XYZ file of C-alpha atoms in Angstrom:
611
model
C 0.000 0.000 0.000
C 1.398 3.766 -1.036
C 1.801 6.061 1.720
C -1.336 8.593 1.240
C -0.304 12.013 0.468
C -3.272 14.271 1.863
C -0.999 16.314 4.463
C 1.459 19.260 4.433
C 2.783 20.556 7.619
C 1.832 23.593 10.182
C 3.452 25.445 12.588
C 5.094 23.296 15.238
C 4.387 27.102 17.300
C 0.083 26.041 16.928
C -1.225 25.426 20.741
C -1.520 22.173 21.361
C 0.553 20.719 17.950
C 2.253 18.035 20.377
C 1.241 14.903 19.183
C 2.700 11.309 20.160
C 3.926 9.075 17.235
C 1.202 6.598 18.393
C -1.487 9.545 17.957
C -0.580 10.409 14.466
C -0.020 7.077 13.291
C -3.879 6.544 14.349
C -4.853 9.948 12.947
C -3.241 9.470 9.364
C -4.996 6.146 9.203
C -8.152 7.768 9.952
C -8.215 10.197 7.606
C -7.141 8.101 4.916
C -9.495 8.152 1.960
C -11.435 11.003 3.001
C -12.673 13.470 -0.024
C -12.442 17.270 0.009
C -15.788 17.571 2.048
C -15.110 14.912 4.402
C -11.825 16.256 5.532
C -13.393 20.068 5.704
C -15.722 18.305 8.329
C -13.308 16.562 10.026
C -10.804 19.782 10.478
C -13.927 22.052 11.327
C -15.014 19.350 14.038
C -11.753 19.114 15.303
C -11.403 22.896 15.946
C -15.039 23.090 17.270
C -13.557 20.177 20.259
C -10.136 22.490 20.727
C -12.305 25.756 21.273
C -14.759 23.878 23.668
C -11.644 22.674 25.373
C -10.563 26.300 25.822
C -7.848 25.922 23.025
C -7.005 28.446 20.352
C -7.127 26.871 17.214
C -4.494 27.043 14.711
C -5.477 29.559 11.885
C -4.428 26.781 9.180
C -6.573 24.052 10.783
C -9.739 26.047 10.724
C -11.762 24.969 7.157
C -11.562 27.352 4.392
C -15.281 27.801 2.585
C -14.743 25.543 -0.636
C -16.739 26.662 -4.143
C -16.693 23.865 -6.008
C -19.370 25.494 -8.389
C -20.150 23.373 -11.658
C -17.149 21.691 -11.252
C -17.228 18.200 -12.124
C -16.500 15.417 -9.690
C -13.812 12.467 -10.837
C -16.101 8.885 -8.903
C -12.990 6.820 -7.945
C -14.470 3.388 -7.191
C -12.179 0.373 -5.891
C -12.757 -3.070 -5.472
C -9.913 -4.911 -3.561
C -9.053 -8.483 -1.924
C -5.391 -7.504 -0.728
C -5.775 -4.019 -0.514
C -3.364 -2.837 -3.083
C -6.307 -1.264 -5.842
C -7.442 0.243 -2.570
C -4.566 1.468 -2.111
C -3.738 3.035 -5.850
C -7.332 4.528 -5.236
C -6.485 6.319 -2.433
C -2.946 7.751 -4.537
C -5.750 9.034 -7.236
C -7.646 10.806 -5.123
C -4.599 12.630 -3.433
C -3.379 13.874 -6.650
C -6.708 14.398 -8.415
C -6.779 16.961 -4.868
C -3.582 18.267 -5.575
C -4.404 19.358 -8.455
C -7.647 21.490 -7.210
C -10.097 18.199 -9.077
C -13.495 17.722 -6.727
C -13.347 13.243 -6.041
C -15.140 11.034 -4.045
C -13.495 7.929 -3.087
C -15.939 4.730 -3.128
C -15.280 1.437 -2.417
C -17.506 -0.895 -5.261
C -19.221 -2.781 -2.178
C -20.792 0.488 -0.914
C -21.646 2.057 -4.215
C -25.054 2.583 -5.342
C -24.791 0.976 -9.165
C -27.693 3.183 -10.315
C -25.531 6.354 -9.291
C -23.438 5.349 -12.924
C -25.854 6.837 -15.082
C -24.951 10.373 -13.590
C -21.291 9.905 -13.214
C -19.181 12.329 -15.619
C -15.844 10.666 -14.864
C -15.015 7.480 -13.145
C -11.502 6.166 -12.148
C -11.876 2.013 -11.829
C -9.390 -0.048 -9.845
C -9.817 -3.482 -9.909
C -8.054 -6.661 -8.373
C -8.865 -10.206 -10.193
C -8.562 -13.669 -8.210
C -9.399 -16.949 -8.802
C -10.415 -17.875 -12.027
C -10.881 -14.712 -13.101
C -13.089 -13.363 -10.261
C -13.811 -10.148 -9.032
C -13.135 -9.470 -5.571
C -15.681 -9.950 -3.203
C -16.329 -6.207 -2.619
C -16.621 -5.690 -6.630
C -19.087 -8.292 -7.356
C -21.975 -6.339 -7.166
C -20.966 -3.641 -9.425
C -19.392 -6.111 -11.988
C -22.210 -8.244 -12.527
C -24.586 -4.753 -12.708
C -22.245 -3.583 -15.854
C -22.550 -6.520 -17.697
C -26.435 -6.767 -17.037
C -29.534 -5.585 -19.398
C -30.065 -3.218 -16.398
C -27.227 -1.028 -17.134
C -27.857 2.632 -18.627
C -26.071 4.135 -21.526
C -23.041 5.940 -20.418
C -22.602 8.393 -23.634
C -21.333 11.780 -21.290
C -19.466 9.428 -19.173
C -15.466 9.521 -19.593
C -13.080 6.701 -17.789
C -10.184 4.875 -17.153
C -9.529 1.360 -15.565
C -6.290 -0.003 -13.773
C -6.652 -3.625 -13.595
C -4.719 -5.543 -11.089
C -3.531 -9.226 -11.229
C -0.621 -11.903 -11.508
C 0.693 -13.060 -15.162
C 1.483 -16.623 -13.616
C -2.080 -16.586 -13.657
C -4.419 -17.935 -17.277
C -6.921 -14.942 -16.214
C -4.682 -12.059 -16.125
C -6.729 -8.633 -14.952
C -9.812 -10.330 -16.009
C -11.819 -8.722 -13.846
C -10.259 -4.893 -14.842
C -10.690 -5.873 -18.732
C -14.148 -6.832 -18.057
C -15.073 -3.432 -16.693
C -13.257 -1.873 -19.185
C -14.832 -3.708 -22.276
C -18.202 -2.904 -20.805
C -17.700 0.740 -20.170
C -17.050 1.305 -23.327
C -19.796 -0.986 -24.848
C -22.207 1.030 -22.619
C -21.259 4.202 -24.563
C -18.506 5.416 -22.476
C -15.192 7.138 -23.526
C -11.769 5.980 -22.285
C -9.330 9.280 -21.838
C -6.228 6.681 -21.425
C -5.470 3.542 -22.646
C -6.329 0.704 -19.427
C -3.509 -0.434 -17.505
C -2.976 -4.307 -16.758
C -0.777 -3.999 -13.499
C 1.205 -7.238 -12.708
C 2.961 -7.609 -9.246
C 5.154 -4.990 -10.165
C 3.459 -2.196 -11.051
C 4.440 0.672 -9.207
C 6.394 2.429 -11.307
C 3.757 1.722 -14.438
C 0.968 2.659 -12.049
C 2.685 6.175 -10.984
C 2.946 7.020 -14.352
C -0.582 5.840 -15.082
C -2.044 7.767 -12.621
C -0.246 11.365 -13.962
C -1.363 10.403 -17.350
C -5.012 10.296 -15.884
C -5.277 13.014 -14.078
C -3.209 15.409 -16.718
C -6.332 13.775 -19.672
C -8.705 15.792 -16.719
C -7.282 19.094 -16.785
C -9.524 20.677 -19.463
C -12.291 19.359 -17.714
C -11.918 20.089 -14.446
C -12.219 24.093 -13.631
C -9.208 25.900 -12.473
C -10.971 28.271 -10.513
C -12.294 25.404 -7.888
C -10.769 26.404 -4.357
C -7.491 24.828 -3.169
C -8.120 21.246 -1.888
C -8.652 21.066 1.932
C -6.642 18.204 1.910
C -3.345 20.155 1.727
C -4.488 22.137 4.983
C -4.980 19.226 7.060
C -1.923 17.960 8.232
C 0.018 18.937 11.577
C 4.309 18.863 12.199
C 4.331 16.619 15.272
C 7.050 17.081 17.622
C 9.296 14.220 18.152
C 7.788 12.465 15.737
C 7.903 11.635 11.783
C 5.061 12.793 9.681
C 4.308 9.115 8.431
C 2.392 5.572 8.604
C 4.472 2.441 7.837
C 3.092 1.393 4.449
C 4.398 -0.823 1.505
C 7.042 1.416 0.044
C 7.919 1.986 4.243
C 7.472 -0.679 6.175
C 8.559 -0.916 9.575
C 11.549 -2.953 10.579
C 10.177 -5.391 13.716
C 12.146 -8.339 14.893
C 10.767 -12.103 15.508
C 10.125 -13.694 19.174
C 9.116 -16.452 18.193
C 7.925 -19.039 15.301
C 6.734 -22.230 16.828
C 5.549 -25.253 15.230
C 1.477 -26.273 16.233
C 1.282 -29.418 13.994
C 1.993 -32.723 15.109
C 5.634 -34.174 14.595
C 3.490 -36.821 12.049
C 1.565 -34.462 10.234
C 1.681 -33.667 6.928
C 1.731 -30.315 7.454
C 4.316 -27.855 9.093
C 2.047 -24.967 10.293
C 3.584 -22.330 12.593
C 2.465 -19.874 15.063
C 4.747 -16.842 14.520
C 4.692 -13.744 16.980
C 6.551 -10.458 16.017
C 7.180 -7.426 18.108
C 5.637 -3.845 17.043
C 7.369 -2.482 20.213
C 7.369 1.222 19.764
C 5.906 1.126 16.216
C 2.764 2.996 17.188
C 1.352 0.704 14.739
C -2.557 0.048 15.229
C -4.557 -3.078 13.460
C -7.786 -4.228 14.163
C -9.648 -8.032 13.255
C -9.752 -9.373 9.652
C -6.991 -6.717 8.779
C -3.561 -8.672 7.116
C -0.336 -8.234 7.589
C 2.308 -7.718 5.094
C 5.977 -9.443 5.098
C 8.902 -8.774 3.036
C 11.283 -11.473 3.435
C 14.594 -12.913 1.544
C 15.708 -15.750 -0.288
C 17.040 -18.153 1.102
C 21.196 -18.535 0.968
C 20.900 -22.094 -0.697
C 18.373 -20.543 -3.041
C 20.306 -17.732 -4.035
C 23.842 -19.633 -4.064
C 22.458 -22.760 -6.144
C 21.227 -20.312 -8.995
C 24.480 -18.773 -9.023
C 26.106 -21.605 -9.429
C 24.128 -23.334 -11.985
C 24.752 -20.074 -14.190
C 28.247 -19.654 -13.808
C 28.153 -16.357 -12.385
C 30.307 -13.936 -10.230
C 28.120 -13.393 -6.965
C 29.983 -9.725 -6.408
C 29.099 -8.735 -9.914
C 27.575 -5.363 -9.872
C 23.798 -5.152 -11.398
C 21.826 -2.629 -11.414
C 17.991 -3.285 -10.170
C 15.311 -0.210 -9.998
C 18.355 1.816 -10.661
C 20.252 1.239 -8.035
C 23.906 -0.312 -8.302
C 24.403 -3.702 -6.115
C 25.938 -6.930 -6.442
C 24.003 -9.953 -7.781
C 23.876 -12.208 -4.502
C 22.284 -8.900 -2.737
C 19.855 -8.642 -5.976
C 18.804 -12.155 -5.330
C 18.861 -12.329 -1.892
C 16.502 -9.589 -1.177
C 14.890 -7.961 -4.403
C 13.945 -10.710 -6.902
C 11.287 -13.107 -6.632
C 12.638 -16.466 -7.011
C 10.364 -18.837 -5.636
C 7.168 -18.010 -7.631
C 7.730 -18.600 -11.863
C 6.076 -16.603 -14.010
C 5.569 -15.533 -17.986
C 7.634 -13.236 -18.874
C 11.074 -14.842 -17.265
C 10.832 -17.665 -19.874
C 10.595 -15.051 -22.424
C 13.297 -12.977 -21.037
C 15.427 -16.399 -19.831
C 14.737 -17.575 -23.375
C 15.647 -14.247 -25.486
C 18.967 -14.504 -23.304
C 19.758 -18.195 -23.715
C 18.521 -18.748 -26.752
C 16.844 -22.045 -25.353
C 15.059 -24.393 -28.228
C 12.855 -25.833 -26.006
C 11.648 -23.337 -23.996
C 10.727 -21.797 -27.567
C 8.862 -24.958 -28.127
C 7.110 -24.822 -24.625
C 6.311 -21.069 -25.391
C 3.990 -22.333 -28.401
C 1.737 -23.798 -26.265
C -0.181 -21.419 -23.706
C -1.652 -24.326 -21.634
C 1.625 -26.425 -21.371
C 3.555 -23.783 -20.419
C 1.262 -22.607 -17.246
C 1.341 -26.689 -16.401
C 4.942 -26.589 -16.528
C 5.260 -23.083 -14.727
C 2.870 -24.567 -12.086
C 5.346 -26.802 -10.706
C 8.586 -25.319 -10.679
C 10.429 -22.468 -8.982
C 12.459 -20.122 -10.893
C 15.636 -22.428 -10.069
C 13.445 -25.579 -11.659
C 13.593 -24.226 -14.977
C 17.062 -23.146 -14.977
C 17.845 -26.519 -14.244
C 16.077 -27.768 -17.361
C 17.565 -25.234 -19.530
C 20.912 -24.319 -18.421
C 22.202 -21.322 -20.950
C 24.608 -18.712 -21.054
C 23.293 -15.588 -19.276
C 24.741 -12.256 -18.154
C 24.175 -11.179 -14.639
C 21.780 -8.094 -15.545
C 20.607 -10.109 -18.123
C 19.367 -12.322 -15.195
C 18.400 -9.575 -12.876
C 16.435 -8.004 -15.815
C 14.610 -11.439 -16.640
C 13.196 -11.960 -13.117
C 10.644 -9.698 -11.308
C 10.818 -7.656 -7.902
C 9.834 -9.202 -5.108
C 6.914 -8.628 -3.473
C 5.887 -8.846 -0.113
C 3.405 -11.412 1.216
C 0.328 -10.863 3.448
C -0.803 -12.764 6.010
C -3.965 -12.808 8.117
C -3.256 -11.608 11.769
C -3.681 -14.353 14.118
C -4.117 -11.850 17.153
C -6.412 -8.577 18.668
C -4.046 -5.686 19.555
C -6.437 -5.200 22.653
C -5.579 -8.735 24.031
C -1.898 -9.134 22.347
C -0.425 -5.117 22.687
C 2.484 -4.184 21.007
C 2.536 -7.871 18.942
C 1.020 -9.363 16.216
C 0.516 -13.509 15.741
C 0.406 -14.883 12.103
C -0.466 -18.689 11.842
C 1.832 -19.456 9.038
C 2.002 -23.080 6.677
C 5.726 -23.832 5.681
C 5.681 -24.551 1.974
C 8.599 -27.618 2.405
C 9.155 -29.950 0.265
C 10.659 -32.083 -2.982
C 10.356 -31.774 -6.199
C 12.709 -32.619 -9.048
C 14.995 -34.452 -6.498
C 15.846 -31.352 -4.682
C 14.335 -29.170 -1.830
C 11.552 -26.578 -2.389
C 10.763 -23.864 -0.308
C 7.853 -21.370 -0.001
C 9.243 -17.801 0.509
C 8.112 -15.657 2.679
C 6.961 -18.957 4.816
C 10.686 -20.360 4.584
C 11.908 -17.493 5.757
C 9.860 -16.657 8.577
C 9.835 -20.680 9.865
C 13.350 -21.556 9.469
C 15.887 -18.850 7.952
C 14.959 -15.789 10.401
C 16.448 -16.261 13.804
C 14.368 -15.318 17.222
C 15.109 -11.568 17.322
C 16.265 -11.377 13.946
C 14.293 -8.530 11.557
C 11.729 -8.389 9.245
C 10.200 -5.861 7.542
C 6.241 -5.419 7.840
C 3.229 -3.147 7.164
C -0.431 -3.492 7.922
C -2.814 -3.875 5.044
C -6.458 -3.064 6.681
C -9.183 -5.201 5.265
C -12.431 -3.224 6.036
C -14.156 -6.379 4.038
C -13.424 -8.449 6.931
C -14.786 -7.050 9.956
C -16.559 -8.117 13.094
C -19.935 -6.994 13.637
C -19.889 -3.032 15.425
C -22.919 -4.641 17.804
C -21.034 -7.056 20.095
C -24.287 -8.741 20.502
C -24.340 -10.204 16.692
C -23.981 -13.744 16.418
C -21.064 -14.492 14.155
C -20.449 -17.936 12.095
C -16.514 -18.576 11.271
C -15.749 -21.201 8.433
C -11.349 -21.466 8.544
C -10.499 -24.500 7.482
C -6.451 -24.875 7.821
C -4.576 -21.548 8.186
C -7.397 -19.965 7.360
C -8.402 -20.036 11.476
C -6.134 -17.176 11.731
C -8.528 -14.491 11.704
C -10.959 -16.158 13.917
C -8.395 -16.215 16.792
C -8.169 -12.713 16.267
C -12.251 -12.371 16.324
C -12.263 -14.478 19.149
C -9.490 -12.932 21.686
C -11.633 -9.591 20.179
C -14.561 -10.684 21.868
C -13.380 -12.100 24.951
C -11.619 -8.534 25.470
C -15.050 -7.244 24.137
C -16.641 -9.258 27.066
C -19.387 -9.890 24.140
C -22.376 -11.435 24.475
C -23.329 -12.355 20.696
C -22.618 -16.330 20.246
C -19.991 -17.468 18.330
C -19.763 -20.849 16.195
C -17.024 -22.235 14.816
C -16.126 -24.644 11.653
C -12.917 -25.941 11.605
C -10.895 -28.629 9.321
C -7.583 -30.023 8.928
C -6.505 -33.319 7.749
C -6.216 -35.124 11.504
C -7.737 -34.676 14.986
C -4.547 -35.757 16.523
C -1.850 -33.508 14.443
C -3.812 -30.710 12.964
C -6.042 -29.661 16.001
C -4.721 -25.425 15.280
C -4.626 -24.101 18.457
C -6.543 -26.763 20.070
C -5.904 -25.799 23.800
C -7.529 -22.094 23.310
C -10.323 -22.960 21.038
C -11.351 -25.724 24.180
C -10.842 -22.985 26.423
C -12.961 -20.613 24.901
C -15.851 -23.289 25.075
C -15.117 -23.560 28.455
C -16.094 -20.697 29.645
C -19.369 -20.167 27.179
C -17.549 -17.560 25.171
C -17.338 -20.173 21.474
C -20.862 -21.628 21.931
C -20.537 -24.325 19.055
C -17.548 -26.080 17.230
C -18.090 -27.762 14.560
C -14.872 -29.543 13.415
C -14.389 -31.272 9.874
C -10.689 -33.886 9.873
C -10.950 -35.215 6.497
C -8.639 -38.231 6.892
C -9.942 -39.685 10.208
C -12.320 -41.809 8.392
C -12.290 -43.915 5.130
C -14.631 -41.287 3.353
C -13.607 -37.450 3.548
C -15.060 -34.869 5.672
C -14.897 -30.941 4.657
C -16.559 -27.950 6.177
C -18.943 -28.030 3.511
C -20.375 -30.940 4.479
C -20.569 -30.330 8.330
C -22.095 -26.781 7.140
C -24.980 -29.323 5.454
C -25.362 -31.465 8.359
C -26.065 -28.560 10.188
C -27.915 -26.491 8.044
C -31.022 -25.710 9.845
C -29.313 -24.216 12.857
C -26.902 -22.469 10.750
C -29.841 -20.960 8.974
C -31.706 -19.647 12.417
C -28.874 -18.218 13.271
C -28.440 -15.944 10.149
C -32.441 -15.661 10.481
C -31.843 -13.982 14.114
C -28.815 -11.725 11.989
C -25.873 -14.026 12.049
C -22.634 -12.834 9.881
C -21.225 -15.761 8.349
C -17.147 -15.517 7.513
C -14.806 -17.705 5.610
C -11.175 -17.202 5.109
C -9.162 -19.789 3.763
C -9.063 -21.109 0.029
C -10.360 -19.581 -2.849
C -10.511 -21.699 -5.625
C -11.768 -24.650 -4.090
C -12.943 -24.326 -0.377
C -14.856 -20.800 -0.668
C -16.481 -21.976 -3.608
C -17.554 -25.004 -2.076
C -18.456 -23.472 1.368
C -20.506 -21.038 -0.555
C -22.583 -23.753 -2.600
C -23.528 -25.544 0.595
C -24.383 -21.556 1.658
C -26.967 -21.673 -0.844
C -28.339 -25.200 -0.490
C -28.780 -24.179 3.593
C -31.028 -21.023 2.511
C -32.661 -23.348 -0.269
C -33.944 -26.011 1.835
C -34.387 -24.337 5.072
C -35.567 -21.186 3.706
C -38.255 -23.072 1.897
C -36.588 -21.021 -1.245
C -35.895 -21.737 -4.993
C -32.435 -21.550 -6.080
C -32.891 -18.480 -7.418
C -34.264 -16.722 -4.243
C -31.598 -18.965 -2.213
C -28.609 -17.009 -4.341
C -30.265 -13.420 -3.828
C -30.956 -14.347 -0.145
C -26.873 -14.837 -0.204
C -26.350 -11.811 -2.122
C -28.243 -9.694 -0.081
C -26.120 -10.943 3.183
C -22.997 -9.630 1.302
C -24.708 -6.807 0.389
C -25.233 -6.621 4.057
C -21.575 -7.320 5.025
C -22.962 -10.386 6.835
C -21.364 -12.770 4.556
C -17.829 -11.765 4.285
C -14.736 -13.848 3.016
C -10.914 -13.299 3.106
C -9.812 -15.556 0.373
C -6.145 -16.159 -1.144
């Protein structure tokens, strides 16, 4: 996520300008997103508190009368599952406020599809997952584009950044979608649409001042300066910024312990890091973001295999380093992708990678299996050291699901964590990011984070709501966080949990706390789901089924229902047996069964955190 940039500084001499690291840390968070109005509030009601405190108020905090006239307004609308269109959302609106534009900054779940027809200009960004899904939070709006029901959009102008992964068949499906429709519905693109792959940054930053320059003749210069450049305060003793992304902050490990059995076929950790004086703040559902290195083997094998000088000097993002520091802790190694067999074979001049590279489908089969290192073992070739570096992509960090609540757990934050271990090829395969946090980083040692908030996953505001949790696997994690949430919370809405794993005896994820927690009444039902413990195999899906009619009182008497685990299999699944539930104890066709579901997301009662 990019830092936002709504905030320039004031006076440090302002009465009462003293503000903790802690304080603005929760401040800049709060504010983030906000459009010109919102923030005029927000400084206005903050000056009305300081005056009835007895405070002077800082002549550049008090809100300047904004005349926005017939200016247009630039409809920014996001839907995200990691965070990161979110985040180049938010960067649009700060500049489209720099540069005097009115914007309002929607998320796609909370946007009112009938509001289109009146939009002037519209700014899409757009994650895809799965199979070419849209995020959960864009579903809605995506289906509504490509329906009968949507009007012509003639005096509408647009442009769509789509975000996805190239090692994936549906690249930016979702983002094309939108932008095929758009203009199908009449609509005129001012810029070309951006695909954004996991390194986009630099494309997107350029994107972005493309955009908002196409605006300029439309948008009046006259409009009032944007509040958002009035809002900010210099804090004393501390720096003017949230750890994002591009800045993360630099924690250190106490501890990553193994929670599966020693004959399990999984290695799942429970990983605790120290925020100690971060001022960091995170709430339930939100994820958190890891960038990690390669590991030594990883980087020294390649090396090796290539016939290359570790302390030659590349350059990567144009900075000068050697090659074992590029692909220790800049390149991605472990994931393959697309366009490093075209770059590896351009370089090499490899026959049969050219022969794999005919066929689309045989080359994602092949790609699916193998690391970077995998194919340069197939196709050893002659390759410069920047030839490399420019073949393989930046790495990118990985997000996890926080394990904990910051209101039971303080200055840490627990990630349950599976270690992708094992062979392939006749040699050792590692996950990344979990490699590195279960076995390469020592207790103490440090690793870079930042918090990626997930407003999609979110515990009810009324304690008193009754709350389903489907986490099969790692995907518990966020339900430990709910649950030490609620215990803090002292909340009196019931609680029911679905859990599965392949074995009772090895797999039970925090077994210990989740019997606890029934204990003392604050988990009223657990429903658990160990596939292998009998000849035929059990998934949450099917315990869902078996208890269907409870499971539909309960979201009768306003249950939210959550599942975080799986995407292309599991949520799918879970989500069939959702509709089957409403079906046959809703008395329902399938049709009503699937808008009864709809409406709960609609709602934000049936929310998932997928991967």
């Amino acid at each position: 996520m990019s830092k936002d940039s709504n905030s320039t500084t004031v006076s440090n001499s302002a009465p009462g300008a003293v503000v903790n690291e802690q304080q603005w840390n929760a401040i800049t968070q709060a504010i983030a997103g906000l459009n010109r109005d919102q923030l005029t509030w927000v400084s206005g009601y903050a000056a009305g508190m300081a005056a009835a405190q007895g405070g002077a108020v800082a002549p550049s905090l008090q809100a300047s009368p904004v005349s926005a006239g017939d200016a247009p307004t630039l409809t920014i609308l996001y839907g995200s599952q990691t965070g990161n269109a979110k985040a180049l959302a938010h960067e649009c609106q700060a500049k489209a406020e720099g540069a005097g534009y009115n914007s309002k900054l929607v998320s796609m779940a909370d946007y009112k599809a009938r509001n289109l027809k009146s939009e002037t200009h519209v700014a899409v960004f757009v994650s895809t997952h799965g199979e070419g899904d849209a995020p959960d939070d864009a579903i809605e709006l995506h289906e509504y584009v490509a329906s009968k029901k949507a009007p012509k959009l003639a005096n509408t102008k647009y442009g769509v950044v789509s975000l996805g992964d190239s090692s994936y068949e549906f690249f930016c499906q979702t983002g094309k979608d939108f932008d095929e429709r758009l203009s199908k519905l009449g609509a005129t693109a001012v810029i070309d649409r951006l695909d954004c792959d996991v390194d986009y940054e630099a494309e997107a930053e350029a994107w972005l001042n493309s955009f908002i320059d196409s605006l300029k003749e439309d948008f009046t210069a006259s409009a009032a300066p944007a509040v958002a450049a009035q809002t900010g305060v210099a804090v004393a003793g501390a720096p003017a910024q949230t750890y994002t992304k591009k800045a993360p902050y630099t924690a250190s490990l106490i501890e990553s312990q193994k929670i599966t059995g020693r004959d399990s076929i999984k290695d799942i950790r429970h990983v605790e890091i120290s925020l100690e004086d971060s001022g960091i703040t995170y709430k339930p559902g939100d994820a958190l973001g890891v960038w990690f290195k390669n590991a030594p083997s990883l980087v020294n094998d390649l090396i090796a295999l290539l016939s290359l000088d570790e302390n030659a000097e590349v350059v990567v993002a144009e900075s000068a380093m050697t090659l074992k520091e590029a692909l220790t802790s800049k390149l991605e190694l472990t994931l393959s992708y697309p366009n490093f067999i075209k770059a590896y074979q351009a370089a090499t001049g490899s026959e049969g990678l050219a022969a794999l590279m005919e066929d689309k489908a045989q080359l994602r089969t092949y790609m699916a299996d193998r690391q970077i290192i995998d194919i340069v073992r197939d196709h050893v070739g002659s390759i410069s050291a920047q030839q490399l570096v420019d073949a393989l992509r930046p790495l990118t960090p990985r997000l996890y699901s926080i394990a904990s609540s910051q209101a039971d757990v303080e200055d840490e934050v627990h990630l349950t964590v599976a270690h992708v271990d094992y062979e392939a090829f006749g040699e050792r395969h590692q996950g990344g990011a979990s490699g590195y946090l279960c076995e390469y980083l020592e207790e103490n040692g440090e690793v870079e984070v930042f918090v990626e908030n997930n407003d999609n996953f979110r515990l009810p505001a009324d304690p008193n709501t009754p709350v389903i949790m489907v986490g099969p696997g790692t995907g518990i994690a966020p339900f430990r966080s709910f649950m030490q949430e609620r215990d803090v919370q002292e909340a009196e809405g019931k609680n029911w949990l679905f859990f599965g794993n392949p074995h009772f005896t090895q797999d039970f994820l925090y077994q210990v706390e989740w019997q606890g927690y029934v204990k003392e009444g604050l988990l009223d039902k657990i429903t658990l789901a160990f596939s292998r413990d009998q000849e035929e195999k059990v998934y949450v899906q099917h315990r869902l089924l078996e208890n269907g009619k409870e499971v539909f009182e309960w979201l009768e008497q306003g249950a939210h229902f959550y599942v975080c685990g799986d995407a292309m299999h599991m949520a799918k699944d879970v989500e069939e047996a959702l509709i089957k539930i409403v079906q046959e104890h809703g008395g329902k066709s399938e049709a009503e069964a699937k808008s009864y579901v709809v409406e709960l997301r609609k709602a934000k009662r049936y929310q998932k955190d997928v991967y």
